[in-house]
PDB file of C-alpha atoms in Angstrom:
ATOM      1  CA  UNK A   1      76.813  56.230 114.379  1.00  0.00           C
ATOM      2  CA  UNK A   2      80.160  56.306 116.077  1.00  0.00           C
ATOM      3  CA  UNK A   3      83.211  56.307 113.840  1.00  0.00           C
ATOM      4  CA  UNK A   4      86.973  56.806 113.804  1.00  0.00           C
ATOM      5  CA  UNK A   5      88.991  58.431 111.038  1.00  0.00           C
ATOM      6  CA  UNK A   6      92.764  58.164 110.722  1.00  0.00           C
ATOM      7  CA  UNK A   7      95.264  59.687 108.370  1.00  0.00           C
ATOM      8  CA  UNK A   8      95.958  57.465 105.417  1.00  0.00           C
ATOM      9  CA  UNK A   9      99.220  55.657 105.142  1.00  0.00           C
ATOM     10  CA  UNK A  10     101.626  54.264 104.545  1.00  0.00           C
ATOM     11  CA  UNK A  11     103.889  56.610 106.441  1.00  0.00           C
ATOM     12  CA  UNK A  12     107.625  56.266 105.947  1.00  0.00           C
ATOM     13  CA  UNK A  13     110.055  58.014 108.290  1.00  0.00           C
ATOM     14  CA  UNK A  14     113.769  57.969 108.938  1.00  0.00           C
ATOM     15  CA  UNK A  15     114.979  56.791 112.306  1.00  0.00           C
ATOM     16  CA  UNK A  16     114.841  59.517 114.997  1.00  0.00           C
ATOM     17  CA  UNK A  17     112.219  61.523 113.086  1.00  0.00           C
ATOM     18  CA  UNK A  18     109.142  62.969 114.800  1.00  0.00           C
ATOM     19  CA  UNK A  19     105.924  61.031 114.342  1.00  0.00           C
ATOM     20  CA  UNK A  20     102.344  62.260 114.243  1.00  0.00           C
ATOM     21  CA  UNK A  21      99.409  60.065 113.244  1.00  0.00           C
ATOM     22  CA  UNK A  22      96.150  61.975 113.174  1.00  0.00           C
ATOM     23  CA  UNK A  23      92.941  60.514 114.560  1.00  0.00           C
ATOM     24  CA  UNK A  24      89.514  62.110 114.816  1.00  0.00           C
ATOM     25  CA  UNK A  25      86.305  60.585 116.044  1.00  0.00           C
ATOM     26  CA  UNK A  26      82.551  60.953 116.000  1.00  0.00           C
ATOM     27  CA  UNK A  27      80.604  59.812 119.036  1.00  0.00           C
ATOM     28  CA  UNK A  28      77.256  60.507 120.625  1.00  0.00           C
ATOM     29  CA  UNK A  29      78.359  60.026 124.209  1.00  0.00           C
ATOM     30  CA  UNK A  30      81.661  60.445 126.018  1.00  0.00           C
ATOM     31  CA  UNK A  31      83.902  57.745 124.630  1.00  0.00           C
ATOM     32  CA  UNK A  32      87.128  56.267 125.870  1.00  0.00           C
ATOM     33  CA  UNK A  33      89.886  56.483 123.279  1.00  0.00           C
ATOM     34  CA  UNK A  34      92.646  54.021 122.489  1.00  0.00           C
ATOM     35  CA  UNK A  35      95.672  53.466 120.314  1.00  0.00           C
ATOM     36  CA  UNK A  36      96.481  49.860 119.434  1.00  0.00           C
ATOM     37  CA  UNK A  37      99.570  48.633 117.595  1.00  0.00           C
ATOM     38  CA  UNK A  38      99.891  45.571 115.356  1.00  0.00           C
ATOM     39  CA  UNK A  39     103.323  44.199 114.493  1.00  0.00           C
ATOM     40  CA  UNK A  40     103.623  42.097 111.318  1.00  0.00           C
ATOM     41  CA  UNK A  41     101.783  38.773 111.529  1.00  0.00           C
ATOM     42  CA  UNK A  42     100.545  39.378 115.073  1.00  0.00           C
ATOM     43  CA  UNK A  43      97.415  40.434 116.917  1.00  0.00           C
ATOM     44  CA  UNK A  44      96.826  43.926 118.259  1.00  0.00           C
ATOM     45  CA  UNK A  45      98.261  45.232 121.509  1.00  0.00           C
ATOM     46  CA  UNK A  46      97.030  48.200 123.488  1.00  0.00           C
ATOM     47  CA  UNK A  47      99.554  51.030 123.240  1.00  0.00           C
ATOM     48  CA  UNK A  48      97.822  53.710 125.313  1.00  0.00           C
ATOM     49  CA  UNK A  49      94.400  54.973 126.304  1.00  0.00           C
ATOM     50  CA  UNK A  50      92.514  57.976 127.708  1.00  0.00           C
ATOM     51  CA  UNK A  51      89.086  57.884 129.271  1.00  0.00           C
ATOM     52  CA  UNK A  52      88.085  61.556 129.570  1.00  0.00           C
ATOM     53  CA  UNK A  53      88.723  64.943 128.042  1.00  0.00           C
ATOM     54  CA  UNK A  54      92.244  66.391 128.478  1.00  0.00           C
ATOM     55  CA  UNK A  55      93.622  63.057 129.668  1.00  0.00           C
ATOM     56  CA  UNK A  56      97.000  62.175 128.191  1.00  0.00           C
ATOM     57  CA  UNK A  57      97.849  58.545 127.544  1.00  0.00           C
ATOM     58  CA  UNK A  58     101.503  57.587 127.244  1.00  0.00           C
ATOM     59  CA  UNK A  59     103.576  54.448 126.796  1.00  0.00           C
ATOM     60  CA  UNK A  60     106.971  53.535 125.269  1.00  0.00           C
ATOM     61  CA  UNK A  61     107.609  57.160 124.279  1.00  0.00           C
ATOM     62  CA  UNK A  62     104.252  57.511 122.511  1.00  0.00           C
ATOM     63  CA  UNK A  63     101.695  60.079 123.670  1.00  0.00           C
ATOM     64  CA  UNK A  64      98.158  61.105 122.773  1.00  0.00           C
ATOM     65  CA  UNK A  65      95.880  63.703 124.351  1.00  0.00           C
ATOM     66  CA  UNK A  66      92.081  63.432 124.405  1.00  0.00           C
ATOM     67  CA  UNK A  67      90.830  66.695 122.850  1.00  0.00           C
ATOM     68  CA  UNK A  68      87.064  66.966 123.157  1.00  0.00           C
ATOM     69  CA  UNK A  69      86.874  70.382 121.493  1.00  0.00           C
ATOM     70  CA  UNK A  70      88.463  69.066 118.305  1.00  0.00           C
ATOM     71  CA  UNK A  71      87.284  65.442 118.743  1.00  0.00           C
ATOM     72  CA  UNK A  72      90.848  64.268 118.217  1.00  0.00           C
ATOM     73  CA  UNK A  73      93.347  61.844 119.707  1.00  0.00           C
ATOM     74  CA  UNK A  74      96.534  62.266 117.676  1.00  0.00           C
ATOM     75  CA  UNK A  75      99.421  59.891 118.318  1.00  0.00           C
ATOM     76  CA  UNK A  76     102.923  61.393 118.666  1.00  0.00           C
ATOM     77  CA  UNK A  77     106.447  60.206 119.322  1.00  0.00           C
ATOM     78  CA  UNK A  78     109.490  62.405 119.450  1.00  0.00           C
ATOM     79  CA  UNK A  79     112.031  60.015 117.967  1.00  0.00           C
ATOM     80  CA  UNK A  80     110.964  56.850 116.163  1.00  0.00           C
ATOM     81  CA  UNK A  81     113.003  53.672 115.926  1.00  0.00           C
ATOM     82  CA  UNK A  82     113.053  50.900 113.339  1.00  0.00           C
ATOM     83  CA  UNK A  83     111.307  48.694 115.887  1.00  0.00           C
ATOM     84  CA  UNK A  84     108.277  51.049 115.797  1.00  0.00           C
ATOM     85  CA  UNK A  85     107.423  49.850 112.289  1.00  0.00           C
ATOM     86  CA  UNK A  86     103.887  48.516 112.587  1.00  0.00           C
ATOM     87  CA  UNK A  87     100.251  49.330 111.899  1.00  0.00           C
ATOM     88  CA  UNK A  88      98.620  51.723 114.363  1.00  0.00           C
ATOM     89  CA  UNK A  89      94.879  51.712 115.033  1.00  0.00           C
ATOM     90  CA  UNK A  90      92.916  54.452 116.729  1.00  0.00           C
ATOM     91  CA  UNK A  91      89.778  53.192 118.467  1.00  0.00           C
ATOM     92  CA  UNK A  92      86.923  54.280 120.692  1.00  0.00           C
ATOM     93  CA  UNK A  93      84.532  52.683 123.128  1.00  0.00           C
ATOM     94  CA  UNK A  94      81.278  54.544 123.680  1.00  0.00           C
ATOM     95  CA  UNK A  95      79.135  53.134 126.454  1.00  0.00           C
ATOM     96  CA  UNK A  96      76.162  55.206 125.367  1.00  0.00           C
ATOM     97  CA  UNK A  97      75.783  53.818 121.860  1.00  0.00           C
ATOM     98  CA  UNK A  98      77.886  50.706 121.389  1.00  0.00           C
ATOM     99  CA  UNK A  99      77.730  48.808 124.612  1.00  0.00           C
ATOM    100  CA  UNK A 100      80.907  46.801 125.090  1.00  0.00           C
ATOM    101  CA  UNK A 101      81.944  47.263 121.480  1.00  0.00           C
ATOM    102  CA  UNK A 102      85.115  48.958 120.309  1.00  0.00           C
ATOM    103  CA  UNK A 103      85.100  50.893 117.035  1.00  0.00           C
ATOM    104  CA  UNK A 104      88.434  50.747 115.210  1.00  0.00           C
ATOM    105  CA  UNK A 105      89.805  53.097 112.619  1.00  0.00           C
ATOM    106  CA  UNK A 106      91.247  51.699 109.370  1.00  0.00           C
ATOM    107  CA  UNK A 107      94.828  51.696 110.651  1.00  0.00           C
ATOM    108  CA  UNK A 108      97.937  53.595 109.579  1.00  0.00           C
ATOM    109  CA  UNK A 109     100.988  51.665 108.467  1.00  0.00           C
ATOM    110  CA  UNK A 110     104.323  53.075 109.651  1.00  0.00           C
ATOM    111  CA  UNK A 111     107.707  52.102 108.232  1.00  0.00           C
ATOM    112  CA  UNK A 112     110.850  53.449 109.870  1.00  0.00           C
ATOM    113  CA  UNK A 113     114.036  53.200 107.839  1.00  0.00           C
ATOM    114  CA  UNK A 114     117.561  53.327 109.279  1.00  0.00           C
TER     115      UNK A 114
ATOM    116  CA  UNK B   1     101.203  32.772 131.741  1.00  0.00           C
ATOM    117  CA  UNK B   2      97.823  34.329 130.996  1.00  0.00           C
ATOM    118  CA  UNK B   3      96.729  35.082 127.480  1.00  0.00           C
ATOM    119  CA  UNK B   4      94.649  34.272 124.446  1.00  0.00           C
ATOM    120  CA  UNK B   5      95.501  31.428 122.129  1.00  0.00           C
ATOM    121  CA  UNK B   6      94.199  30.908 118.641  1.00  0.00           C
ATOM    122  CA  UNK B   7      94.673  27.828 116.548  1.00  0.00           C
ATOM    123  CA  UNK B   8      95.681  27.018 113.991  1.00  0.00           C
ATOM    124  CA  UNK B   9      97.937  29.869 112.886  1.00  0.00           C
ATOM    125  CA  UNK B  10      97.368  29.033 109.214  1.00  0.00           C
ATOM    126  CA  UNK B  11      94.332  27.244 107.812  1.00  0.00           C
ATOM    127  CA  UNK B  12      93.505  26.173 104.306  1.00  0.00           C
ATOM    128  CA  UNK B  13      90.016  25.261 103.234  1.00  0.00           C
ATOM    129  CA  UNK B  14      88.418  24.062 100.044  1.00  0.00           C
ATOM    130  CA  UNK B  15      85.404  25.901  98.743  1.00  0.00           C
ATOM    131  CA  UNK B  16      82.159  24.539 100.156  1.00  0.00           C
ATOM    132  CA  UNK B  17      83.685  23.318 103.415  1.00  0.00           C
ATOM    133  CA  UNK B  18      82.917  24.571 106.892  1.00  0.00           C
ATOM    134  CA  UNK B  19      85.892  25.250 109.136  1.00  0.00           C
ATOM    135  CA  UNK B  20      86.165  26.087 112.846  1.00  0.00           C
ATOM    136  CA  UNK B  21      88.709  28.472 114.330  1.00  0.00           C
ATOM    137  CA  UNK B  22      89.631  28.001 117.965  1.00  0.00           C
ATOM    138  CA  UNK B  23      89.959  30.764 120.569  1.00  0.00           C
ATOM    139  CA  UNK B  24      90.805  30.099 124.204  1.00  0.00           C
ATOM    140  CA  UNK B  25      91.584  32.543 127.020  1.00  0.00           C
ATOM    141  CA  UNK B  26      92.803  31.937 130.553  1.00  0.00           C
ATOM    142  CA  UNK B  27      92.428  35.554 131.677  1.00  0.00           C
ATOM    143  CA  UNK B  28      89.019  34.954 133.295  1.00  0.00           C
ATOM    144  CA  UNK B  29      87.538  37.620 131.020  1.00  0.00           C
ATOM    145  CA  UNK B  30      83.799  37.928 130.635  1.00  0.00           C
ATOM    146  CA  UNK B  31      83.598  39.289 127.084  1.00  0.00           C
ATOM    147  CA  UNK B  32      85.014  37.739 123.917  1.00  0.00           C
ATOM    148  CA  UNK B  33      85.051  38.959 120.323  1.00  0.00           C
ATOM    149  CA  UNK B  34      85.792  37.829 116.771  1.00  0.00           C
ATOM    150  CA  UNK B  35      87.108  40.251 114.160  1.00  0.00           C
ATOM    151  CA  UNK B  36      87.968  39.916 110.520  1.00  0.00           C
ATOM    152  CA  UNK B  37      90.888  41.848 109.026  1.00  0.00           C
ATOM    153  CA  UNK B  38      91.454  42.197 105.301  1.00  0.00           C
ATOM    154  CA  UNK B  39      94.638  43.593 103.743  1.00  0.00           C
ATOM    155  CA  UNK B  40      94.893  47.335 104.200  1.00  0.00           C
ATOM    156  CA  UNK B  41      91.651  47.478 106.142  1.00  0.00           C
ATOM    157  CA  UNK B  42      90.692  47.884 109.739  1.00  0.00           C
ATOM    158  CA  UNK B  43      88.961  45.377 111.950  1.00  0.00           C
ATOM    159  CA  UNK B  44      85.356  44.404 111.366  1.00  0.00           C
ATOM    160  CA  UNK B  45      83.359  42.801 114.167  1.00  0.00           C
ATOM    161  CA  UNK B  46      81.821  39.413 113.374  1.00  0.00           C
ATOM    162  CA  UNK B  47      80.335  38.282 116.712  1.00  0.00           C
ATOM    163  CA  UNK B  48      80.772  39.072 120.372  1.00  0.00           C
ATOM    164  CA  UNK B  49      79.742  37.511 123.649  1.00  0.00           C
ATOM    165  CA  UNK B  50      79.418  39.179 127.032  1.00  0.00           C
ATOM    166  CA  UNK B  51      78.487  36.078 128.999  1.00  0.00           C
ATOM    167  CA  UNK B  52      78.405  32.313 128.685  1.00  0.00           C
ATOM    168  CA  UNK B  53      75.586  30.942 126.509  1.00  0.00           C
ATOM    169  CA  UNK B  54      74.869  34.353 124.983  1.00  0.00           C
ATOM    170  CA  UNK B  55      76.286  36.157 121.964  1.00  0.00           C
ATOM    171  CA  UNK B  56      75.373  38.959 119.566  1.00  0.00           C
ATOM    172  CA  UNK B  57      75.934  39.571 115.887  1.00  0.00           C
ATOM    173  CA  UNK B  58      78.448  42.179 114.885  1.00  0.00           C
ATOM    174  CA  UNK B  59      78.640  44.098 111.647  1.00  0.00           C
ATOM    175  CA  UNK B  60      79.441  41.173 109.322  1.00  0.00           C
ATOM    176  CA  UNK B  61      77.898  38.051 110.899  1.00  0.00           C
ATOM    177  CA  UNK B  62      76.495  36.529 107.702  1.00  0.00           C
ATOM    178  CA  UNK B  63      78.166  33.218 106.867  1.00  0.00           C
ATOM    179  CA  UNK B  64      79.636  32.812 110.363  1.00  0.00           C
ATOM    180  CA  UNK B  65      78.469  31.107 113.547  1.00  0.00           C
ATOM    181  CA  UNK B  66      79.765  30.974 117.125  1.00  0.00           C
ATOM    182  CA  UNK B  67      79.125  29.290 120.445  1.00  0.00           C
ATOM    183  CA  UNK B  68      79.998  30.205 124.032  1.00  0.00           C
ATOM    184  CA  UNK B  69      79.503  27.093 126.135  1.00  0.00           C
ATOM    185  CA  UNK B  70      82.435  27.871 128.430  1.00  0.00           C
ATOM    186  CA  UNK B  71      83.758  31.178 129.697  1.00  0.00           C
ATOM    187  CA  UNK B  72      87.238  30.528 128.345  1.00  0.00           C
ATOM    188  CA  UNK B  73      86.267  29.355 124.849  1.00  0.00           C
ATOM    189  CA  UNK B  74      84.655  31.125 121.879  1.00  0.00           C
ATOM    190  CA  UNK B  75      85.049  29.122 118.648  1.00  0.00           C
ATOM    191  CA  UNK B  76      84.140  30.617 115.286  1.00  0.00           C
ATOM    192  CA  UNK B  77      82.795  28.534 112.414  1.00  0.00           C
ATOM    193  CA  UNK B  78      83.200  29.862 108.897  1.00  0.00           C
ATOM    194  CA  UNK B  79      80.470  28.243 106.866  1.00  0.00           C
ATOM    195  CA  UNK B  80      80.206  27.615 103.154  1.00  0.00           C
ATOM    196  CA  UNK B  81      77.694  30.477 103.049  1.00  0.00           C
ATOM    197  CA  UNK B  82      80.519  32.981 103.585  1.00  0.00           C
ATOM    198  CA  UNK B  83      81.282  34.084 100.060  1.00  0.00           C
ATOM    199  CA  UNK B  84      84.757  35.505 100.571  1.00  0.00           C
ATOM    200  CA  UNK B  85      86.267  33.924 103.685  1.00  0.00           C
ATOM    201  CA  UNK B  86      89.964  34.405 102.922  1.00  0.00           C
ATOM    202  CA  UNK B  87      91.175  36.811 105.632  1.00  0.00           C
ATOM    203  CA  UNK B  88      93.038  37.189 108.909  1.00  0.00           C
ATOM    204  CA  UNK B  89      90.798  36.393 111.891  1.00  0.00           C
ATOM    205  CA  UNK B  90      91.443  37.881 115.311  1.00  0.00           C
ATOM    206  CA  UNK B  91      89.932  36.836 118.612  1.00  0.00           C
ATOM    207  CA  UNK B  92      89.891  39.228 121.563  1.00  0.00           C
ATOM    208  CA  UNK B  93      88.637  39.371 125.118  1.00  0.00           C
ATOM    209  CA  UNK B  94      87.982  42.062 127.705  1.00  0.00           C
ATOM    210  CA  UNK B  95      87.788  41.691 131.464  1.00  0.00           C
ATOM    211  CA  UNK B  96      84.482  43.303 132.299  1.00  0.00           C
ATOM    212  CA  UNK B  97      81.350  44.401 130.603  1.00  0.00           C
ATOM    213  CA  UNK B  98      79.781  47.794 131.046  1.00  0.00           C
ATOM    214  CA  UNK B  99      82.962  49.722 131.877  1.00  0.00           C
ATOM    215  CA  UNK B 100      84.163  52.875 130.091  1.00  0.00           C
ATOM    216  CA  UNK B 101      87.721  51.808 129.332  1.00  0.00           C
ATOM    217  CA  UNK B 102      86.890  48.575 127.597  1.00  0.00           C
ATOM    218  CA  UNK B 103      90.453  47.484 126.824  1.00  0.00           C
ATOM    219  CA  UNK B 104      90.633  44.447 124.586  1.00  0.00           C
ATOM    220  CA  UNK B 105      93.307  41.765 124.618  1.00  0.00           C
ATOM    221  CA  UNK B 106      94.038  40.050 121.321  1.00  0.00           C
ATOM    222  CA  UNK B 107      95.187  36.629 120.265  1.00  0.00           C
ATOM    223  CA  UNK B 108      97.865  36.128 117.579  1.00  0.00           C
ATOM    224  CA  UNK B 109      95.309  35.504 114.819  1.00  0.00           C
ATOM    225  CA  UNK B 110      94.476  32.764 112.307  1.00  0.00           C
ATOM    226  CA  UNK B 111      95.075  33.288 108.609  1.00  0.00           C
ATOM    227  CA  UNK B 112      92.419  31.456 106.609  1.00  0.00           C
ATOM    228  CA  UNK B 113      92.908  30.805 102.914  1.00  0.00           C
ATOM    229  CA  UNK B 114      90.260  29.273 100.691  1.00  0.00           C
ATOM    230  CA  UNK B 115      91.695  27.251  97.848  1.00  0.00           C
TER     231      UNK B 115
END
């Protein structure tokens, strides 16, 4: 079935460092891909999304490009801030196999230190 | 202000008791979902509903029950049959069913602890 794999955390970076969180997926159809962020003690919020191959999602300085050839959707940010400390979830929605369901990866915890 | 509310934020339950978690949305969304999150783990789907008076089991439905009598409400009952109910519970909704970019909107969560 469909699945999402993320790099294991926790990830610890210094402020202004470059961030990459790897995400790869397995899907039968042509999924939409998402990154969600969860700040401590809160629910998830959508960070960005891409619905077809080669689309780039971007928001708040974060970017991710839908790569069909490598089945990847890596999250990047050029310069992280302390306020970016959170758990990041990669997710997919595949209309062909999981109607109206979103499959989440295990999450990657990010800590940014001053 | 549109959004999803969950109550209570913290809930304590004795073993053997049923407990109901509230989830309300005023976004006029069709679909609603319940997830369970355990420390260091991702989200696991408990139940979801695409329309009033209909719902489907997710991946870990055993020991849980739901109802969807109103579009805006989707309460979750954790029964005594759930062997390990201590977890963080998240409710979500999405505006339409059957669309490719099925963005979900989340509530703030309820942390349930069994004493």
